CSV table of C-alpha atoms in Angstrom, one decimal:
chain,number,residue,atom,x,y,z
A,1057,UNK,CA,88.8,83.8,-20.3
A,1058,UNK,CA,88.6,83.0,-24.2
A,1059,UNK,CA,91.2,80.1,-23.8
A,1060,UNK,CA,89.8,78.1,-20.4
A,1061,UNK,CA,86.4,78.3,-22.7
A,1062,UNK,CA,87.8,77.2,-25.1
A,1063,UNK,CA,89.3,74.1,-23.5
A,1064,UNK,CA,85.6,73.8,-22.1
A,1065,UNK,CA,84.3,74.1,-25.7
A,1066,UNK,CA,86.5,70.9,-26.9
A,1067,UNK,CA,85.8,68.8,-23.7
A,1068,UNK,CA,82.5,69.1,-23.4
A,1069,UNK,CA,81.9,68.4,-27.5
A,1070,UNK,CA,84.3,65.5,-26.9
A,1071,UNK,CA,81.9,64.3,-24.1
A,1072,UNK,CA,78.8,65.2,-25.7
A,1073,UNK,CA,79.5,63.6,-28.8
A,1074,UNK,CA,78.4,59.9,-28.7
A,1075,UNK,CA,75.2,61.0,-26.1
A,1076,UNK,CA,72.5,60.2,-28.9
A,1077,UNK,CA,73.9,57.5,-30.4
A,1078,UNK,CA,73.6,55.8,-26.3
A,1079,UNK,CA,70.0,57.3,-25.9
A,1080,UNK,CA,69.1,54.9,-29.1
A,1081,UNK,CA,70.7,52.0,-28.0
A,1082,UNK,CA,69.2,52.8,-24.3
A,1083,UNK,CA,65.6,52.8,-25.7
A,1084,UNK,CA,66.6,49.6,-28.2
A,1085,UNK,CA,68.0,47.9,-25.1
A,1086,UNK,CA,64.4,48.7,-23.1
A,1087,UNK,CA,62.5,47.6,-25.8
A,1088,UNK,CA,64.2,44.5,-25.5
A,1089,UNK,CA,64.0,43.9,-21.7
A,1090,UNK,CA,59.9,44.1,-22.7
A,1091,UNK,CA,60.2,47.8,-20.3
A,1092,UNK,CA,59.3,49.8,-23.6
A,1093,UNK,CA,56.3,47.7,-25.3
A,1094,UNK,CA,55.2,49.6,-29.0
A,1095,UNK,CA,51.6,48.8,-29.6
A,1096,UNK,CA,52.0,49.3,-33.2
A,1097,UNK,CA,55.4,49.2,-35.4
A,1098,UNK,CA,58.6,48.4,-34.4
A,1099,UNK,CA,61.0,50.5,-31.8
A,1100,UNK,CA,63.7,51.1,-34.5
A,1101,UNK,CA,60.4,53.1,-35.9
A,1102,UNK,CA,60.1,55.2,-32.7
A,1103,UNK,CA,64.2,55.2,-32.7
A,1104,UNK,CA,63.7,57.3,-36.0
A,1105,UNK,CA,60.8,59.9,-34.6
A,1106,UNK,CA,63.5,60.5,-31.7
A,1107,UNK,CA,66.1,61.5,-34.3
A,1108,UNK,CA,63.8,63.7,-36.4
A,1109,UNK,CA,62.9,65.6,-33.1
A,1110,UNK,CA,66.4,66.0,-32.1
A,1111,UNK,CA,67.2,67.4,-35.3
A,1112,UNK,CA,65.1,70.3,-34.4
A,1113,UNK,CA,66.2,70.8,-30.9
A,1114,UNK,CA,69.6,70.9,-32.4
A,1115,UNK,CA,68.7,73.9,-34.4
A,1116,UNK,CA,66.9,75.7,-31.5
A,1117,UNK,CA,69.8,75.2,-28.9
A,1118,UNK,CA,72.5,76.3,-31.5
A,1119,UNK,CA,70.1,79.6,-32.2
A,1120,UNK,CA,69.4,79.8,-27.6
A,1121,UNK,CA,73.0,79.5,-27.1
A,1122,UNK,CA,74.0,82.1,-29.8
A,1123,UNK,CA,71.3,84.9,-29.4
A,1124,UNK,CA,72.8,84.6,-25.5
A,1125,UNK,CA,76.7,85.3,-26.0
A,1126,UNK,CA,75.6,87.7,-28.8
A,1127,UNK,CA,73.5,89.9,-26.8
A,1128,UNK,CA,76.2,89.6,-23.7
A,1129,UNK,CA,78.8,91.1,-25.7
A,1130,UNK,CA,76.0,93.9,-26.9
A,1131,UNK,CA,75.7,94.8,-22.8
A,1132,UNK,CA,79.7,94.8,-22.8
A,1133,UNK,CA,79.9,96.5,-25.8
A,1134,UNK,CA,77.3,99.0,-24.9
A,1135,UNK,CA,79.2,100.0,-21.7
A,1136,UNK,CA,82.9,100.4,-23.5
A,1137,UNK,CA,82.9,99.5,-27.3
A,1138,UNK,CA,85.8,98.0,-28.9
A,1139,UNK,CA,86.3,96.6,-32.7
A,1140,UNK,CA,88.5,94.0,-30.8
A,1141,UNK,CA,85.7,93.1,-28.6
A,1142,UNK,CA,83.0,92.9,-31.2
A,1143,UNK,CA,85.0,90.7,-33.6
A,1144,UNK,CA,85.6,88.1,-30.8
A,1145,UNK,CA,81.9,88.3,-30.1
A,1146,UNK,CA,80.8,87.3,-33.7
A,1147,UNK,CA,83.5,84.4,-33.5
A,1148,UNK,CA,81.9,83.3,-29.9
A,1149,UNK,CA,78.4,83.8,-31.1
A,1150,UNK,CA,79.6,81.4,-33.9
A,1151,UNK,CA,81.2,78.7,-31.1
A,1152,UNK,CA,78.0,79.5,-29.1
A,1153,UNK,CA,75.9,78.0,-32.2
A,1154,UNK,CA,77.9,74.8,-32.4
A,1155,UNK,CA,77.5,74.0,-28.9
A,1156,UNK,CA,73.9,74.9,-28.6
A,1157,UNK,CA,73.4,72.3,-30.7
A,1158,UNK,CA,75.0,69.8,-28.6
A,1159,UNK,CA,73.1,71.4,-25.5
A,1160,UNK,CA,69.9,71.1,-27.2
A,1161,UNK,CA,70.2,67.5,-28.6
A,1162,UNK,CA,70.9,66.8,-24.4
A,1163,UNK,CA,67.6,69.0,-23.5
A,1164,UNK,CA,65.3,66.6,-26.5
A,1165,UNK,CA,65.3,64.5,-23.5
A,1166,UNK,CA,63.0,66.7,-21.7
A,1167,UNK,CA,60.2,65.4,-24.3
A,1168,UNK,CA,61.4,61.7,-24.2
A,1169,UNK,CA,58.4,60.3,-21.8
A,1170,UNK,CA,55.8,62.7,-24.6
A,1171,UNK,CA,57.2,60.9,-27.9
A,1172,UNK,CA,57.2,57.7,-26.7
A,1173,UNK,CA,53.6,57.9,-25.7
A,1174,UNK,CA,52.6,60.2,-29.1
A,1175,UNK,CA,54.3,56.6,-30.8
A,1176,UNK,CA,51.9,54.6,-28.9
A,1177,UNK,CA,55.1,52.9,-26.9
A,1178,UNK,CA,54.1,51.7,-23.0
A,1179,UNK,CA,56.2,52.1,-20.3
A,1180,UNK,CA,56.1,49.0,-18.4
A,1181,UNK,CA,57.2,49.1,-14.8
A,1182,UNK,CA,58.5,45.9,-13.6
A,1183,UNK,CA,58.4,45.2,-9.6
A,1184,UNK,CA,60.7,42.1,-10.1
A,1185,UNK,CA,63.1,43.6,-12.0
A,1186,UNK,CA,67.2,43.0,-11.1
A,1187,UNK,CA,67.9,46.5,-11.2
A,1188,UNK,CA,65.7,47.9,-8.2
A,1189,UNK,CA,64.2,50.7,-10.5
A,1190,UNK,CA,61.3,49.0,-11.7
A,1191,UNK,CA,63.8,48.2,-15.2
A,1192,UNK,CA,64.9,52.2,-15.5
A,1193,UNK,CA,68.0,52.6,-14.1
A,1194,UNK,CA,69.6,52.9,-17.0
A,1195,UNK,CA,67.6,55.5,-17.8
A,1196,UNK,CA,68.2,57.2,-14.6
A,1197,UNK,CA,72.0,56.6,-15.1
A,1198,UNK,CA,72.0,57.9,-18.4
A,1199,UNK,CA,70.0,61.1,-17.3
A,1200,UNK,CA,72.7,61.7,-14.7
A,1201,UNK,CA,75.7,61.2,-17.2
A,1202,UNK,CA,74.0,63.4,-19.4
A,1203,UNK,CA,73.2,66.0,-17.2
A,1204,UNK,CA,77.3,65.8,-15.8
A,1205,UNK,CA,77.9,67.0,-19.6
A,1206,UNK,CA,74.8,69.6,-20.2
A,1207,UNK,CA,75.8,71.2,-16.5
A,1208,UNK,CA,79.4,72.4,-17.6
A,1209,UNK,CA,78.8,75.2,-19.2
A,1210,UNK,CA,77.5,76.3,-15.8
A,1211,UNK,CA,80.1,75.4,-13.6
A,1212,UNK,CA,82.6,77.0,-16.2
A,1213,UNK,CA,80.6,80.3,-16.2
A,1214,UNK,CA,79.6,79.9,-12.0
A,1215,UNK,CA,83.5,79.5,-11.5
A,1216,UNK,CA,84.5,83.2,-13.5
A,1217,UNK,CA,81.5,84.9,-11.6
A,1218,UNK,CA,83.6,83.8,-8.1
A,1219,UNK,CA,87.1,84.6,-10.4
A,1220,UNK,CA,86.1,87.8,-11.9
A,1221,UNK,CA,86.3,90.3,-8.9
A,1222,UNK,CA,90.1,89.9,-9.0
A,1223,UNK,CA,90.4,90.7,-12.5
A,1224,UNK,CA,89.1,94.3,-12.5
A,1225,UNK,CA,89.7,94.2,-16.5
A,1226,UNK,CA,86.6,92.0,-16.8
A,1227,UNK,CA,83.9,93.5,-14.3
A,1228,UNK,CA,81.8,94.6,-16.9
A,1229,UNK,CA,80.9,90.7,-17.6
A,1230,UNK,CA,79.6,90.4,-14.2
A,1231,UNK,CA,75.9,90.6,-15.1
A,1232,UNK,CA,76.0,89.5,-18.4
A,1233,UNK,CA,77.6,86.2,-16.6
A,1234,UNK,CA,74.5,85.8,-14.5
A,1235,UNK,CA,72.1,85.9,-17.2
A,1236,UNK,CA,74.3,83.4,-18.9
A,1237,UNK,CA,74.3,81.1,-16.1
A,1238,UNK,CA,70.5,81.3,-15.9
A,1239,UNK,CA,70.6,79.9,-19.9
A,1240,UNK,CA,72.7,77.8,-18.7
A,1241,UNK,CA,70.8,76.1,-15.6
A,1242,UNK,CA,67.7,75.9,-17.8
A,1243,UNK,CA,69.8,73.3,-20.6
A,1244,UNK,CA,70.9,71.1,-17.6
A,1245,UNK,CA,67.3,71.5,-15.8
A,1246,UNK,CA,65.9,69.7,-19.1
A,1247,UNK,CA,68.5,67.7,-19.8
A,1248,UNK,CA,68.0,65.9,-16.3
A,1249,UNK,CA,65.2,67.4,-13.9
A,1250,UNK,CA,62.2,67.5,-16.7
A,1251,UNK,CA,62.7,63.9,-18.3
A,1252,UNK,CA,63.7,62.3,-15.2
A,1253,UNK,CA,60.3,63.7,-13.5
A,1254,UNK,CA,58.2,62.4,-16.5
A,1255,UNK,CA,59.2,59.0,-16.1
A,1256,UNK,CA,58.6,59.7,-12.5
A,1257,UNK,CA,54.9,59.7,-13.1
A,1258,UNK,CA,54.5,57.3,-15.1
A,1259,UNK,CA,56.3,55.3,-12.5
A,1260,UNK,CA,53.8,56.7,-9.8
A,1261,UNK,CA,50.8,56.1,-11.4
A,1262,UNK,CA,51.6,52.6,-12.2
A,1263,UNK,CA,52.2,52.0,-8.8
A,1264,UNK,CA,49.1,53.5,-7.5
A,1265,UNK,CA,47.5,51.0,-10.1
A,1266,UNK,CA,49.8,48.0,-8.5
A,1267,UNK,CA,48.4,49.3,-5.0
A,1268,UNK,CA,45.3,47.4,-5.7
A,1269,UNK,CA,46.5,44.5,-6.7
A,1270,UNK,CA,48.8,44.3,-3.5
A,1271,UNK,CA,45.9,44.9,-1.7
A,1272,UNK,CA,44.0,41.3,-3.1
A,1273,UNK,CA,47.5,39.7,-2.6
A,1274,UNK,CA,47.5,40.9,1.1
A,1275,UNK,CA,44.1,39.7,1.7
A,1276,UNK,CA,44.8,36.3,-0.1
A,1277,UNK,CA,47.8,36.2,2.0
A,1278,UNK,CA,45.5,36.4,5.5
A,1279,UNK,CA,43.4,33.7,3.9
A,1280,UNK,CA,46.6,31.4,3.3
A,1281,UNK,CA,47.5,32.1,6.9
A,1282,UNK,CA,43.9,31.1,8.1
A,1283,UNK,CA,44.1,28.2,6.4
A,1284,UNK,CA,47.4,27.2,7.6
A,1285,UNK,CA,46.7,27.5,11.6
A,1286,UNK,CA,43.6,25.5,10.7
A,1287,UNK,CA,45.4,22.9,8.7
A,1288,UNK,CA,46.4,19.9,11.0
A,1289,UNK,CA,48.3,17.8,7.5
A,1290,UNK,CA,52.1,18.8,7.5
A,1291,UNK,CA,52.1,18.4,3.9
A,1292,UNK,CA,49.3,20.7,4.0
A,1293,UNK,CA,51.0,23.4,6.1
A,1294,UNK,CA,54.0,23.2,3.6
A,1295,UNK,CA,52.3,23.6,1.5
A,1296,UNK,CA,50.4,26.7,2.3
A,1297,UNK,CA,53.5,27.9,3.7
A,1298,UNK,CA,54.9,27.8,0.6
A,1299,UNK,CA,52.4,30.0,-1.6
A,1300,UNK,CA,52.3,32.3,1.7
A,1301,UNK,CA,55.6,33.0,0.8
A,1302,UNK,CA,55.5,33.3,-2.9
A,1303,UNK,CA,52.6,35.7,-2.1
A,1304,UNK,CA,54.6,38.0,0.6
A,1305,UNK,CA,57.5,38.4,-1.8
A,1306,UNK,CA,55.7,39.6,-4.4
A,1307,UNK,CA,53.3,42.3,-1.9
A,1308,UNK,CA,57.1,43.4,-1.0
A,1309,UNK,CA,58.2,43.6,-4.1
A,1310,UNK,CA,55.2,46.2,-5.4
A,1311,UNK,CA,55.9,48.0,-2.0
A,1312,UNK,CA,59.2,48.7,-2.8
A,1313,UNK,CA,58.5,49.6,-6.3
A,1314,UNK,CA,60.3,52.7,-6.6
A,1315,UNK,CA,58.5,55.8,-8.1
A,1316,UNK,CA,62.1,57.6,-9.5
A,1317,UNK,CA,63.9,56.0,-12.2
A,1318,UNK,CA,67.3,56.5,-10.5
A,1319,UNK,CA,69.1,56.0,-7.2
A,1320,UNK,CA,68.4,58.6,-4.3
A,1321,UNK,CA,72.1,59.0,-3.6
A,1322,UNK,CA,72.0,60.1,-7.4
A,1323,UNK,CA,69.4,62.2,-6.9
A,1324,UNK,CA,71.0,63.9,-4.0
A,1325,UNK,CA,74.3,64.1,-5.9
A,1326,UNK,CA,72.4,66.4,-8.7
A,1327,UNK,CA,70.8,68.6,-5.6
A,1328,UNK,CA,74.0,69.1,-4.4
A,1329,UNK,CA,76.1,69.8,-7.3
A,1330,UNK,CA,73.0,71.8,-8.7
A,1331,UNK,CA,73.3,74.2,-5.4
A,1332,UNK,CA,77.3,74.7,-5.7
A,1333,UNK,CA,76.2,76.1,-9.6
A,1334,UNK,CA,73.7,78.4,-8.1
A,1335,UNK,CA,75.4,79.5,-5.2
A,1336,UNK,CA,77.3,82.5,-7.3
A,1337,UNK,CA,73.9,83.8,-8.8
A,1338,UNK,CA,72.5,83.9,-5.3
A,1339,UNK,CA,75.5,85.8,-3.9
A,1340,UNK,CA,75.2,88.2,-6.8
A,1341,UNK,CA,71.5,89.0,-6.2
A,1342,UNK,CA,71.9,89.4,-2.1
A,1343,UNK,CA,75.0,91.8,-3.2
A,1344,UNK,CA,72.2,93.5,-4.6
A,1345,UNK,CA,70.2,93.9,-1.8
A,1346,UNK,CA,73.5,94.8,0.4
A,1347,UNK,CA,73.5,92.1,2.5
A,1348,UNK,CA,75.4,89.7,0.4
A,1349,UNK,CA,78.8,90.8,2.0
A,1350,UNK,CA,77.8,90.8,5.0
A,1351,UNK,CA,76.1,86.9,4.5
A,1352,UNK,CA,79.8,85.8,3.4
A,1353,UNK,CA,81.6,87.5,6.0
A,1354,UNK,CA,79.1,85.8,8.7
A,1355,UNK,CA,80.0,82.5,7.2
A,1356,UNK,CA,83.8,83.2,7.3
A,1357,UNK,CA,83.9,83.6,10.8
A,1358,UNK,CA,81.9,81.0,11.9
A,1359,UNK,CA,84.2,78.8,10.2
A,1360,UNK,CA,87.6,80.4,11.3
A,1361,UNK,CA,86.0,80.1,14.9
């Protein structure tokens, strides 16, 4: 158990490493598309306010991360104390720290969407943009990557909850495992779910606000049309048929506005992924209730059948 994490310790650090170095460029990048407009100063000035904040998430992920292990090795050590055991939780408290810190530079994002508007930066939502996200994909991308990274603690700790029944010498971490996996879904839930939904409404209400202008351009549109069937000039009608065009791409291209920075097949990829981490805490909590057993043995035959 101490070596696989470990192994997850240096992969995910190695991962997790260059993430805020990309969210800076990411926000430079939008500010340069014209998606992020600052209404005062420049965006290297809101660049800076991001890296004082993540300063201090660093600091209270690092102390999340820690109090956790520490006070799963005080349920262990309550049930069977050992000096072994309590010096390898002091030196996992201390690795805890280290990648809380990592973990809560990944859940800053979660306030993203609040500094930029404390800054005075608009989000601009483009319906003609090339990416089909209203000029946020990347961000939606770079919410997913991130969120890959912040979710491995969980699927480390979601894999030993399945593994630990066979290893009778570590049953007493079964329920310190599920509150760790709880800590653990909440990182990933606001290094994805929380930032990703505030650019969500911003994205909504400036689509609602687009609404009306679609509205004039469908009514000019019926005008153009009028005018057209009562047009008897060819060069006329080309004319008119021209701007009716011109007019019905952009009415289709504030329809399809999307109101989620990001992909649906993404988001469905996080639902998915996000119910395989879960699935050993719910099996835990109907073991519970005695019917968890019998749940899983249901499930087994219907697919031996």
């Amino acid at each position: 158990m101490l070596l696989s994490g470990f192994v997850v310790f240096l992969v995910g650090i190695l991962f997790a490493h260059p993430l805020p170095r990309r969210l800076d460029r990411l926000v430079a990048g939008l500010a340069r598309r014209r998606v992020l407009a600052p209404r005062t100063g420049s965006i290297l000035d809101v660049i800076a306010a991001l890296r004082a904040e993540r300063r201090r998430w660093r600091f209270w992920g690092g102390g999340v991360c820690a109090a956790a292990i520490a006070a799963a090795f005080v349920v262990v050590l309550i049930g069977r104390f050992s000096y072994g055991q309590l010096g390898l939780g002091i030196v996992e408290t201390v690795f805890a720290f280290a990648a809380g810190r990592y973990l809560g530079a990944m859940a800053h994002s979660s306030v993203l969407a609040h500094v930029l508007r404390r800054r005075g930066v608009d989000v601009v939502i483009r319906p003609s943009a090339l990416d089909g996200a209203g000029g946020l994909a990347s961000v939606g991308g770079y919410f997913f990557r991130q969120a890959s990274i912040a979710s491995m603690p969980a699927i480390y700790i979601s894999l030993w909850l399945l593994l630990i029944p066979a290893f009778p010498r570590y049953k007493s971490w079964l329920e310190p495992y599920c509150g760790l996996l709880v800590v653990a879904l909440a990182f990933t839930v606001l290094a994805f779910v929380l930032p990703l939904w505030a650019f969500h409404g911003e994205m909504q209400r400036q689509k609602d606000a687009y609404g009306e202008k679609a509205d004039e351009i469908a009514g000019r549109i019926n005008t153009l049309r009028d005018e057209w069937f009562a047009a008897d000039d060819q060069v006329a009608q080309a004319q008119l048929r021209a701007e009716i065009e011109a007019q019905t791409q952009i009415y289709r291209e504030i329809d399809a506005l999307p109101t989620w920075p990001v992909a649906p097949a993404t988001r469905r990829r996080f639902t998915i992924n996000n119910t395989i981490l879960t699935f050993p805490l719910a099996v835990r909590g109907l073991d519970q209730l005695g019917i968890g057993g019998d749940i899983l043995r249901w499930i087994g035959a219907r697919l031996s059948a």
